[in-house]
Coordinates of C-alpha atoms and ligand atoms in Angstrom, one line a residue:
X521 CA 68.4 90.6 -41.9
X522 CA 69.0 87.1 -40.2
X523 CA 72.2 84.9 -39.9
X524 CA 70.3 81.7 -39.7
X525 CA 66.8 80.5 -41.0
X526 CA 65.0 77.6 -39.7
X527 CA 62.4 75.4 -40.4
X528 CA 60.5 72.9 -38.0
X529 CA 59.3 74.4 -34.9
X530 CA 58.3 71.2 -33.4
X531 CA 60.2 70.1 -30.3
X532 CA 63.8 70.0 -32.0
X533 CA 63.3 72.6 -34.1
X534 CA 62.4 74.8 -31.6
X535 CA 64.8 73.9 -28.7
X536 CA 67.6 74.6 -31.6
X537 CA 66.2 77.5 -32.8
X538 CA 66.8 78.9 -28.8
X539 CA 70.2 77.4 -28.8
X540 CA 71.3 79.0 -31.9
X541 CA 69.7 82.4 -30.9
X542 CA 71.2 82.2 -27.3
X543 CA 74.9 82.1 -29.1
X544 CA 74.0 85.4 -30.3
X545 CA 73.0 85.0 -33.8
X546 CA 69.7 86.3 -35.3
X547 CA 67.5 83.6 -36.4
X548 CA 64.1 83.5 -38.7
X549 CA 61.3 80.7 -38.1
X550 CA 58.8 79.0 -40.3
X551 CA 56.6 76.7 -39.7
X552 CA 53.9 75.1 -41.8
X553 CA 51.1 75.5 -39.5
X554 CA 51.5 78.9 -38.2
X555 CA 49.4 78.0 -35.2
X556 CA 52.9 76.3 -33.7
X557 CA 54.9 79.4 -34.2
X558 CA 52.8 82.3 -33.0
X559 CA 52.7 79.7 -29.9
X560 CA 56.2 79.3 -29.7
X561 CA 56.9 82.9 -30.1
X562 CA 54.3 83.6 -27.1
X563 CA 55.2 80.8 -24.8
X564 CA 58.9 79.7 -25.3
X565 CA 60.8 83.2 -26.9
X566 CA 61.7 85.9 -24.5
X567 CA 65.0 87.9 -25.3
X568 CA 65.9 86.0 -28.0
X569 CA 66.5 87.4 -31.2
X570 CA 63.8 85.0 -33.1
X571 CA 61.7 86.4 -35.6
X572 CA 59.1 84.4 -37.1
X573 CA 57.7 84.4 -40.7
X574 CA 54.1 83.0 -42.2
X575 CA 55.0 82.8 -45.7
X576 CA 58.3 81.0 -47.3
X577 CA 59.1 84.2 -49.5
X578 CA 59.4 86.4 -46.7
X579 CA 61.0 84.0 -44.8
X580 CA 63.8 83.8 -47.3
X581 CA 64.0 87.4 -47.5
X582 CA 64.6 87.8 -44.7
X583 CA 68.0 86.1 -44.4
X584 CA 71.5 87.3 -45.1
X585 CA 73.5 85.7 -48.1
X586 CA 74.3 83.5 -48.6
X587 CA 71.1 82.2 -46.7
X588 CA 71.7 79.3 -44.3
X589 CA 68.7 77.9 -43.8
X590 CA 68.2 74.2 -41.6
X591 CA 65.3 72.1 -41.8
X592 CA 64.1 70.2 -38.5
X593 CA 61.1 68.7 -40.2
X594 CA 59.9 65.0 -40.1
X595 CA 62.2 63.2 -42.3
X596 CA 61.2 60.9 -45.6
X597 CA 58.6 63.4 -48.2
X598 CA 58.3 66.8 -46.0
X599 CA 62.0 67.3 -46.6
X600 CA 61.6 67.2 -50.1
X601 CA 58.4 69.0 -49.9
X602 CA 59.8 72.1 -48.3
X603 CA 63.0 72.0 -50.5
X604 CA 61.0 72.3 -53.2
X605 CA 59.1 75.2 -51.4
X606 CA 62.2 76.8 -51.0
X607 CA 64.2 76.3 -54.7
X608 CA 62.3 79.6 -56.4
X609 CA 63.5 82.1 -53.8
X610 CA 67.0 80.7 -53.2
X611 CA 70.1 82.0 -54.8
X612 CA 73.0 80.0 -56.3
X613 CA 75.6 79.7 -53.2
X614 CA 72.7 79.4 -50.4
X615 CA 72.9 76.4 -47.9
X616 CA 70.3 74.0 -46.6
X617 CA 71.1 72.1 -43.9
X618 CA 68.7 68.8 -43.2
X619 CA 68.9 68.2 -39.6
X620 CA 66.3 65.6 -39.5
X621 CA 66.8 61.9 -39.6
X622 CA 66.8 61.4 -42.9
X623 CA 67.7 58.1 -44.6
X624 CA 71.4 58.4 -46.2
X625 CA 70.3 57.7 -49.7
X626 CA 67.9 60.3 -49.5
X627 CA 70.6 62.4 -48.3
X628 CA 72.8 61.8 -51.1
X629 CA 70.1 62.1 -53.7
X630 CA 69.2 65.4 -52.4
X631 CA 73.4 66.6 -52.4
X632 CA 73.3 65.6 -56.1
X633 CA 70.1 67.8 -57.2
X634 CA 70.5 70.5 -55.8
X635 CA 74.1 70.9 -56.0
X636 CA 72.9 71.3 -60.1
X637 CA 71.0 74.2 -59.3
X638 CA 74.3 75.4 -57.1
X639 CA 72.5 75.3 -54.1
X640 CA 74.4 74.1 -51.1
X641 CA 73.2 71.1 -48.8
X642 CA 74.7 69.4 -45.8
X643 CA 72.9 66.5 -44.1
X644 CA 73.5 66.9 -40.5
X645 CA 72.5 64.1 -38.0
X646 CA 71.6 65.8 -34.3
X647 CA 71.1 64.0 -31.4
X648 CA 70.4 64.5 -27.9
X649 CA 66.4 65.0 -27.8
X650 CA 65.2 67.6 -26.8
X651 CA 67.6 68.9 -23.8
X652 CA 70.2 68.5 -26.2
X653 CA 68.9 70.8 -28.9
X654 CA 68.6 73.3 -26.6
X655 CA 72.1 72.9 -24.0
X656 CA 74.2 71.1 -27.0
X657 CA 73.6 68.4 -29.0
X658 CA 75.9 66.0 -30.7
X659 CA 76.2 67.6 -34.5
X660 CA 77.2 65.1 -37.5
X661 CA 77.3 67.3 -40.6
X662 CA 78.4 66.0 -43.6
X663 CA 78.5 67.0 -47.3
X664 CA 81.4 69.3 -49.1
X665 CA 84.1 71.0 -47.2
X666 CA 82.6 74.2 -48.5
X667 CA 79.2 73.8 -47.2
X668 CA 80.6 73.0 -43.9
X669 CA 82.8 76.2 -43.0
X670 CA 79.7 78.4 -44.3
X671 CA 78.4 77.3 -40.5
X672 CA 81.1 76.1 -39.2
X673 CA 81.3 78.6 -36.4
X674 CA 77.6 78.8 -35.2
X675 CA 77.3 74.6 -35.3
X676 CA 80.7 74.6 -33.0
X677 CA 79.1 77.3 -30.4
X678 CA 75.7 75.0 -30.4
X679 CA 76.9 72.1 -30.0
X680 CA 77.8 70.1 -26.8
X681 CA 81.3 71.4 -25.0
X682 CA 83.4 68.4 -23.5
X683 CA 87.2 68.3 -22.5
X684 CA 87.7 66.8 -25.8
X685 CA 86.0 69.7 -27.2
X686 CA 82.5 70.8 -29.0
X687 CA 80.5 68.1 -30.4
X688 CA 80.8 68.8 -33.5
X689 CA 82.7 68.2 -36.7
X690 CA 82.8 67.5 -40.4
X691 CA 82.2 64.1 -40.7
X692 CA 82.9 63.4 -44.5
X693 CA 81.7 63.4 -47.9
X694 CA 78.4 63.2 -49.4
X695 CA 75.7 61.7 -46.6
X696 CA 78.3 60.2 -44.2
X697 CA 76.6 62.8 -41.5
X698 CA 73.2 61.3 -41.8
X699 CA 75.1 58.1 -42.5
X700 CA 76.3 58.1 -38.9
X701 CA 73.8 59.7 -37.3
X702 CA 72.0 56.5 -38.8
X703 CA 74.3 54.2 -37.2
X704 CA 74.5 55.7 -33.9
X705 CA 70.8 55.1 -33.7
X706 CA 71.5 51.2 -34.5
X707 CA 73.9 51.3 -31.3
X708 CA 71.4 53.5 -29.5
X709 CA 68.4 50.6 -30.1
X710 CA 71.2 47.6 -29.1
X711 CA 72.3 49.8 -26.0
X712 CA 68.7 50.3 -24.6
X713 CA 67.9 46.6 -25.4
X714 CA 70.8 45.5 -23.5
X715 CA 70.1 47.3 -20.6
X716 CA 66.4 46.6 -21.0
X717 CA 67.5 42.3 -21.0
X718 CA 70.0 42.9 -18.1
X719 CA 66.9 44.6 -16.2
X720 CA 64.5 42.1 -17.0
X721 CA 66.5 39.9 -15.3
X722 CA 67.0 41.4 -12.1
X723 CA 63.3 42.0 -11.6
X724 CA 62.6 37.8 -12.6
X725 CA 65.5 36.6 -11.5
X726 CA 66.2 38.6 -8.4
X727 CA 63.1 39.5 -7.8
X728 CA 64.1 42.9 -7.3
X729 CA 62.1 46.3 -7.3
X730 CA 62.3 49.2 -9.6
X731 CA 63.8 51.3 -6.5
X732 CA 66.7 48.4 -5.9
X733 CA 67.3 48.0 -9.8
X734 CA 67.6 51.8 -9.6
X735 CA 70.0 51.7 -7.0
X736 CA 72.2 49.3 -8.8
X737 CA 72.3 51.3 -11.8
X738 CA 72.7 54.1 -10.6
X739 CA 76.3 52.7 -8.8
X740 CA 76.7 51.3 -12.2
X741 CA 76.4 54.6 -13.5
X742 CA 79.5 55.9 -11.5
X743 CA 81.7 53.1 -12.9
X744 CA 82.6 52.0 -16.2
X745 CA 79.0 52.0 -17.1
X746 CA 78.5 55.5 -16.7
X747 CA 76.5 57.2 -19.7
X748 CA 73.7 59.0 -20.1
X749 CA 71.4 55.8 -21.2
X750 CA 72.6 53.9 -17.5
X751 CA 71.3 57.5 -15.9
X752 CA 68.0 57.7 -17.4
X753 CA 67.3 53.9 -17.1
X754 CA 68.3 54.5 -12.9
X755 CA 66.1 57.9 -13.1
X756 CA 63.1 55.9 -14.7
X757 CA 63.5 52.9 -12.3
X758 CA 63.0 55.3 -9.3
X759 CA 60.2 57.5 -11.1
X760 CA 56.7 57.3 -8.9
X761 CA 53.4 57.9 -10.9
X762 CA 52.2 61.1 -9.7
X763 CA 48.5 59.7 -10.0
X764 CA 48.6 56.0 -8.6
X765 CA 52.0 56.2 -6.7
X766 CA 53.7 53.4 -8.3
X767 CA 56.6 52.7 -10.0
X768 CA 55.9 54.2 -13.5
X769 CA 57.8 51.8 -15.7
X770 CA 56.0 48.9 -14.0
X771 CA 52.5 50.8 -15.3
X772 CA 53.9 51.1 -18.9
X773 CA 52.9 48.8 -21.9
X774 CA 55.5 46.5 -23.1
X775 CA 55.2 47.6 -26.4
X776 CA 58.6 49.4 -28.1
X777 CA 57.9 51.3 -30.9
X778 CA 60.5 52.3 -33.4
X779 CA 60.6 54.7 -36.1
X780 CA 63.2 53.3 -38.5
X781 CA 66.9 54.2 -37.8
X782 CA 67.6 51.2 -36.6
X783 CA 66.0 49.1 -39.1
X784 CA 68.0 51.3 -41.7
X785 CA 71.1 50.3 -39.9
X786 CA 70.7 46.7 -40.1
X787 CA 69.2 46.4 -43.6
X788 CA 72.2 48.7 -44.8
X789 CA 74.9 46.4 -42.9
X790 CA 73.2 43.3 -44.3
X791 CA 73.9 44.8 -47.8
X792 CA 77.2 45.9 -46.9
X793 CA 78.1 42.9 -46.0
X794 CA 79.2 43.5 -42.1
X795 CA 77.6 41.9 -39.5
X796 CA 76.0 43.3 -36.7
X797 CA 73.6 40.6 -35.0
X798 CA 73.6 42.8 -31.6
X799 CA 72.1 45.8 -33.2
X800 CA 69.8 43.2 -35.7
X801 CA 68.8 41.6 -32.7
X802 CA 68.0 44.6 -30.8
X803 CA 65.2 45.8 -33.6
X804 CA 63.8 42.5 -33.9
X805 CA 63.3 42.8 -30.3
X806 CA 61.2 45.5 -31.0
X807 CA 59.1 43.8 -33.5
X808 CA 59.1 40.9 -31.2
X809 CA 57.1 43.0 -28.0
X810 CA 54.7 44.8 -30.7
X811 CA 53.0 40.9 -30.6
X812 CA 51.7 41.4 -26.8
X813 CA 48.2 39.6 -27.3
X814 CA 50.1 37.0 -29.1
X815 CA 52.1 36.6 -26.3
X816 CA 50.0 36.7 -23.5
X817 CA 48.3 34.1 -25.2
X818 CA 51.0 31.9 -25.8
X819 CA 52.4 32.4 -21.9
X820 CA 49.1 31.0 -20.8
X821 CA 49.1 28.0 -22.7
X822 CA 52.5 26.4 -22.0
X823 CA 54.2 25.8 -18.8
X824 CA 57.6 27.2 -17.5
X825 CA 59.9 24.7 -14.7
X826 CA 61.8 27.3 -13.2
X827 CA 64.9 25.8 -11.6
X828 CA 65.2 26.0 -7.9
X829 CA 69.0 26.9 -7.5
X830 CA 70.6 29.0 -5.1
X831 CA 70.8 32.2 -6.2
X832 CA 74.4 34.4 -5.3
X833 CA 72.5 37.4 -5.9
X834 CA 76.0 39.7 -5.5
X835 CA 77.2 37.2 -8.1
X836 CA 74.4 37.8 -10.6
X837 CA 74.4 41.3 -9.9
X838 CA 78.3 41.9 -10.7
X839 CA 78.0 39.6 -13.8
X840 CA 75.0 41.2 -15.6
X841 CA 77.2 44.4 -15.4
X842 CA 80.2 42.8 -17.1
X843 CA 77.5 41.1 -19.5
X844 CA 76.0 44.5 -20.2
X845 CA 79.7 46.0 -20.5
X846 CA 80.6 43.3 -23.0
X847 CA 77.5 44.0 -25.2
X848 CA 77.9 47.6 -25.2
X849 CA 81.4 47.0 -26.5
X850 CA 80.1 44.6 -29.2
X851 CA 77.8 47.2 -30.3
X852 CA 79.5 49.8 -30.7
X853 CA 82.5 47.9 -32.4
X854 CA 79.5 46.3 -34.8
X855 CA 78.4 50.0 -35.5
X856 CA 81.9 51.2 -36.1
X857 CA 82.9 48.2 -38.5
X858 CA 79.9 49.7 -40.5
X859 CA 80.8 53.3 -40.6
X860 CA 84.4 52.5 -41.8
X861 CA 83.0 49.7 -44.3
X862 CA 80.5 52.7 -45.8
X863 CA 83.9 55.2 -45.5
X864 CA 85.1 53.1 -48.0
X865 CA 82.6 52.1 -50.3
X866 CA 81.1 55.5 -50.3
X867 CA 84.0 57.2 -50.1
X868 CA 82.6 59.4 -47.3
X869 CA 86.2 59.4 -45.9
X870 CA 85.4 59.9 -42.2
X871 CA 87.9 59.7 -39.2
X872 CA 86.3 57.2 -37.0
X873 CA 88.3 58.8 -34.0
X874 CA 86.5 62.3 -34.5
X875 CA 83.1 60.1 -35.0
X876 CA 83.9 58.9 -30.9
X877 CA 84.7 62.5 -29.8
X878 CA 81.4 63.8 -30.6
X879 CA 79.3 61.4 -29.5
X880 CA 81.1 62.3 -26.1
X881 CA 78.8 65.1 -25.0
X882 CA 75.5 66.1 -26.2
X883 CA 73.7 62.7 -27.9
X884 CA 72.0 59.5 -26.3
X885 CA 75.3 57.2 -26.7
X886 CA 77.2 59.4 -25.2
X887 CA 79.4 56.8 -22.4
X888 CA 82.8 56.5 -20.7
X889 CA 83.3 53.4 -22.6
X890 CA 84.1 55.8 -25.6
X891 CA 87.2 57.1 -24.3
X892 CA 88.5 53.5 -24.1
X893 CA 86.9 52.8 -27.9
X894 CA 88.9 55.6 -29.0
X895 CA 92.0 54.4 -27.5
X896 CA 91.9 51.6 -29.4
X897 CA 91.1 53.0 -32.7
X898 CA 94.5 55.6 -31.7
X899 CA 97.0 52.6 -31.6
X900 CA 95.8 51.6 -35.2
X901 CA 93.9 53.7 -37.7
X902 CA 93.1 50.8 -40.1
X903 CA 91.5 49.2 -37.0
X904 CA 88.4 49.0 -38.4
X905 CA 87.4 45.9 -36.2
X906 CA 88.3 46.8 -32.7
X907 CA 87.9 42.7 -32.1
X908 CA 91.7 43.0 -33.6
X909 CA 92.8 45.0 -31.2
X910 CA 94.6 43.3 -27.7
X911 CA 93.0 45.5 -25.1
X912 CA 89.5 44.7 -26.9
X913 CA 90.3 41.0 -26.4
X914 CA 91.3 41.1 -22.8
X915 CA 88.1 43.5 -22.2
X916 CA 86.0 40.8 -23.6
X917 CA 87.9 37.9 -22.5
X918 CA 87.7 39.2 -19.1
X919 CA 83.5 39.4 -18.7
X920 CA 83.2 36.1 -21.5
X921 CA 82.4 33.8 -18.3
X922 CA 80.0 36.5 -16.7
X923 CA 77.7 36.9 -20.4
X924 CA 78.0 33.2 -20.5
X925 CA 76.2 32.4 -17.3
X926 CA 73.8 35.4 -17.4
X927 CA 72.8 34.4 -20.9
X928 CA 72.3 30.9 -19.7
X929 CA 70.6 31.5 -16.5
X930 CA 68.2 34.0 -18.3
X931 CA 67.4 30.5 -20.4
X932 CA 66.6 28.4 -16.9
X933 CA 64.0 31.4 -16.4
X934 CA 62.3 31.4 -20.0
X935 CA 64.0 34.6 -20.6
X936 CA 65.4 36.0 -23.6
X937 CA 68.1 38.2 -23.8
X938 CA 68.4 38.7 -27.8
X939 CA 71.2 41.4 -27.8
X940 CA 73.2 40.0 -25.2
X941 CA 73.3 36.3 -26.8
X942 CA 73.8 37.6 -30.0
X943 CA 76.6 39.9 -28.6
X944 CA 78.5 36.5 -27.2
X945 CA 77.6 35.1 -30.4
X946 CA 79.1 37.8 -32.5
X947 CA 82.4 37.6 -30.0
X948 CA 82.4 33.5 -30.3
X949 CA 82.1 33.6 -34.1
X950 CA 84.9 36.3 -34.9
X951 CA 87.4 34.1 -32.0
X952 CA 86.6 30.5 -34.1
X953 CA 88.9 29.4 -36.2
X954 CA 86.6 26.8 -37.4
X955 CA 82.9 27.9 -38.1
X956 CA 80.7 24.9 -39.8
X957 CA 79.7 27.3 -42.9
X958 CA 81.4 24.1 -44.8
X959 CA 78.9 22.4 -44.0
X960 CA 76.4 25.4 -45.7
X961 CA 79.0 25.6 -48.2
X962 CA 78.4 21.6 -49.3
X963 CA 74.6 21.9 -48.9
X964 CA 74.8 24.7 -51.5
X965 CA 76.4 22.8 -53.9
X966 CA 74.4 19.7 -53.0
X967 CA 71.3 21.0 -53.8
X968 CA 72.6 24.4 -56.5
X969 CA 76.0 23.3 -58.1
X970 CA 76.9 26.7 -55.8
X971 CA 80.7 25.1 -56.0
X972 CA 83.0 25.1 -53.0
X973 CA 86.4 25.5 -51.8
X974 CA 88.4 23.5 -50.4
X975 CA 91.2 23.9 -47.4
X976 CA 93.5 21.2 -49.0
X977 CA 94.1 22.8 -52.2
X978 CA 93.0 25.4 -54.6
X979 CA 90.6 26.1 -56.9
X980 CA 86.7 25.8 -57.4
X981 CA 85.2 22.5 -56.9
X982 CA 81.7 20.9 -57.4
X983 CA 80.9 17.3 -56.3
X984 CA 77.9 15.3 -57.5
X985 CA 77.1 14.3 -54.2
X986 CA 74.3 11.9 -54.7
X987 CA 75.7 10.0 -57.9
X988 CA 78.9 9.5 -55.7
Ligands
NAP416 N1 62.6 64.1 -31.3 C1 63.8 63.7 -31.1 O1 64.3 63.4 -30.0 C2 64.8 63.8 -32.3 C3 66.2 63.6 -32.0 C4 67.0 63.7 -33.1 C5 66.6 63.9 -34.4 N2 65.2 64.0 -34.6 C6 64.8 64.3 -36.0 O2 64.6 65.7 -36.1 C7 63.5 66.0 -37.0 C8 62.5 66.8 -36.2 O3 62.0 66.0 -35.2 P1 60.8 66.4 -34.2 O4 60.6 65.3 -33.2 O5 61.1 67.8 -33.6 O6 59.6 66.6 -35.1 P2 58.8 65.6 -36.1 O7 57.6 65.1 -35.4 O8 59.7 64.6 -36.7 O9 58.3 66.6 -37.3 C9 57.4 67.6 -37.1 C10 57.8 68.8 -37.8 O10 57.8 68.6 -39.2 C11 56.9 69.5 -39.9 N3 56.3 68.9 -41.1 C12 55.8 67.6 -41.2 N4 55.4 67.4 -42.5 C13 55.7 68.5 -43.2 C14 55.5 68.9 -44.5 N5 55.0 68.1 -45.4 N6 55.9 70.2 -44.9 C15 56.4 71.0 -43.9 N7 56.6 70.7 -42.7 C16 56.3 69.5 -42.3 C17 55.8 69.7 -38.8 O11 55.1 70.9 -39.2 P3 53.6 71.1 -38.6 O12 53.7 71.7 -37.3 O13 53.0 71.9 -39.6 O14 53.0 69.7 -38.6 C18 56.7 69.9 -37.6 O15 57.4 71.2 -37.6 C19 63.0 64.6 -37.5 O16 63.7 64.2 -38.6 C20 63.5 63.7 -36.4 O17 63.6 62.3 -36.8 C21 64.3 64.0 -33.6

């Protein structure tokens, strides 16, 4: 008999399924085209304990109780699909663990209906890719207490090690796992957009190529930038085309394609209430590049005065990386606003200070800059908006005049730099005293009766404005 079952044998699935196996526990496999298994079994298992199954019922059987099975299918329909596959030869007390990205609701629905036929379920966001599934991934389970120390042990020994230690822990009630994992995405989308903007610039601006930008990341890389999206965007920036022998990313379409995460973010932020322009910003700048023939069109039929100004190119180069420090600070403190906003109205009750330690090792967002987040979040628990905290301001206050010129010389070259504007934006707004949302506020009740309030003295007021 197995320890652990699990379903999903493509990339992730598989790379976990080794991790798991190489910590010494037995695992079973199933897969719904058994094509993908006997070749995983042939090309990719060697001393593993992995045992693969063609048929659902003897996979089950196969496992010890209570049975810990984890899906890593595509999320949305195919994980209810193979739940349902599942339910008849399950026992009361067994444990499914969804390690896909699956949408939080779904998540939550999913906790609620099977937890009535006593079935276990834990929603576990994973990230890292595919080297992470297989040397430690970042693991955000989440669901009851209960359904966590059933695998506790085996999602500890899997997961990423750091100093801080494993990558792993309960996150909180209910979805908050996929709830995060959801989230981190968001910040994952605003980080690579930032980074994307900043490099845009040095190739227009600068004039620089993909070997130089990867030499300046890559010194980025061993400062307070360093994180493993600064070390793949330096890797990529140096990568040749076997075939033609240039630059890759200088050969790839400028096309991003996305496959929800971060829309979820934003759309669930937007209802919450919080706001989180850089990681908006950063999937409409996705949207925007799917337009290319649009664009191409459009570039052709305007024309674009560059400026001719001396360029201080060691000046540009130190302020895009305090511009693309501030906007990875805004992110994340955007995305953690959210997660403590959902802690509370979902009552997921999750320790925003464990959420930083895990994402140290094993996932995409993984970046020194945590260590300094969670510093911040130590000298007040109830921080749930770093902006309030005095070493965020000085961070920010110290790189305001570096964003500020990048974003406005990007403008003098026709570029745009959605995530970092919107960053400064975010940071202006939130230091303002005085935003003009009166003004909103009287063009609401000009045209709707909406009613206002005033600053002078209380109550609810509404003015006929045009009969005055
Ligand atoms: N790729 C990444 O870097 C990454 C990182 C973190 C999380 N994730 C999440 O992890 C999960 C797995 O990701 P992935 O990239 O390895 O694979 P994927 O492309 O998202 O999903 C493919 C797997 O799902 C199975 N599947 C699809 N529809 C099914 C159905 N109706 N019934 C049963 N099985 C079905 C496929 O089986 P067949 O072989 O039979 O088609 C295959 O095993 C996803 O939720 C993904 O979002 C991925």
């Amino acid at each position: 008999m197995n320890e652990i079952g699990l379903i999903g044998l493509a990339v992730m699935g598989q790379n976990l399924a080794l991790n798991i196996a190489r910590k010494g526990y037995s695992v079973s496999v199933f897969n719904r085209t058994p094509e993908k298994a006997q070749e995983f079994m042939q090309n990719k298992v060697k001393d593993e304990q992995i045992k693969p199954y063609y048929d659902i019922k003897s996979f089950v059987e196969s496992l010890k109780r209570p049975r810990k099975i984890i899906l890593m299918v595509k999320a949305g329909k195919p994980v209810d699909d193979v739940i349902q596959e599942l339910l008849p030869y399950l026992d009361k007390g067994d444990l499914i663990i969804d390690g896909g990205n699956s949408y939080f609701k779904d998540t939550s629905r999913r906790i609620k209906e099977l937890e009535e036929k006593g079935i276990l379920y834990l929603g576990m966001g994973v990230s890292g890719g595919e080297a992470g599934a297989l040397h430690g991934p970042s693991l955000m389970p989440g669901g009851t207490q209960d359904a966590y120390e059933m695998v506790k042990d085996v999602l500890l020994k899997i997961a990423a090690q750091t100093e801080a230690g494993p990558c792993c822990t309960y996150v909180g009630n209910d979805s908050a796992g996929h709830f995060v994992k959801m989230v981190h995405n968001g910040i994952e989308y605003a980080i690579m957009q930032a980074i994307a903007e900043v490099y845009d610039v040095l190739r227009k601006v600068l004039k620089l190529s993909p070997e130089e930008i990867g030499e300046i990341f890559e010194k980025w890389n061993n400062g307070e930038l360093n994180s493993f999206l600064m070390e793949i965007s330096y890797k990529i920036m140096k990568y040749k085309d076997k075939e033609t022998g240039k630059y890759l990313v200088d050969l790839i379409l400028d096309e991003a394609e996305q496959k929800g995460t971060g829309k979820w973010t934003s759309q669930t932020s937007l209802d919450l209430g919080i706001p989180t322009p850089s990681l908006n910003l950063a999937v409409e700048a996705r949207s925007l590049s799917f337009f290319k023939e649009e664009r191409v069109q459009l570039a052709k039929r305007v024309t674009k005065i560059y400026p001719e100004i001396d360029i201080d190119k060691e000046k540009i180069i130190k302020d895009l990386e305090n511009a693309l420090l501030f906007s990875v600070f805004a992110s994340f403190s955007q995305g953690l606003w959210v997660i403590s906003e959902a802690s509370k109205v979902f009552e997921y009750n999750i320790d925003l200070s464990e959420v930083l330690r895990i994402w140290k090792g094993g996932c995409i967002i993984r970046a020194k800059i945590l260590d300094f987040l969670r510093d911040i979040i130590k000298e007040n628990k109830e921080n749930v908006n770093l902006l309030n905290s005095e070493k965020a301001l000085s961070f920010l206050m110290d790189k305001i005049d570096s964003i500020k010129y990048i974003t406005n010389l990007a403008k003098d070259f026709y570029l745009p730099t959605l995530v970092l504007n919107s960053s400064l934006d975010y940071f202006l707004s939130m230091i303002e005293e005085n935003l003009p949302a009166n003004l909103i506020q009287a063009q609401r009740d000009f045209f709707g009766a909406h009613t206002y309030r005033r600053i002078d003295k209380e109550g609810i007021f509404h003015t006929e404005w045009e009969a005055e």
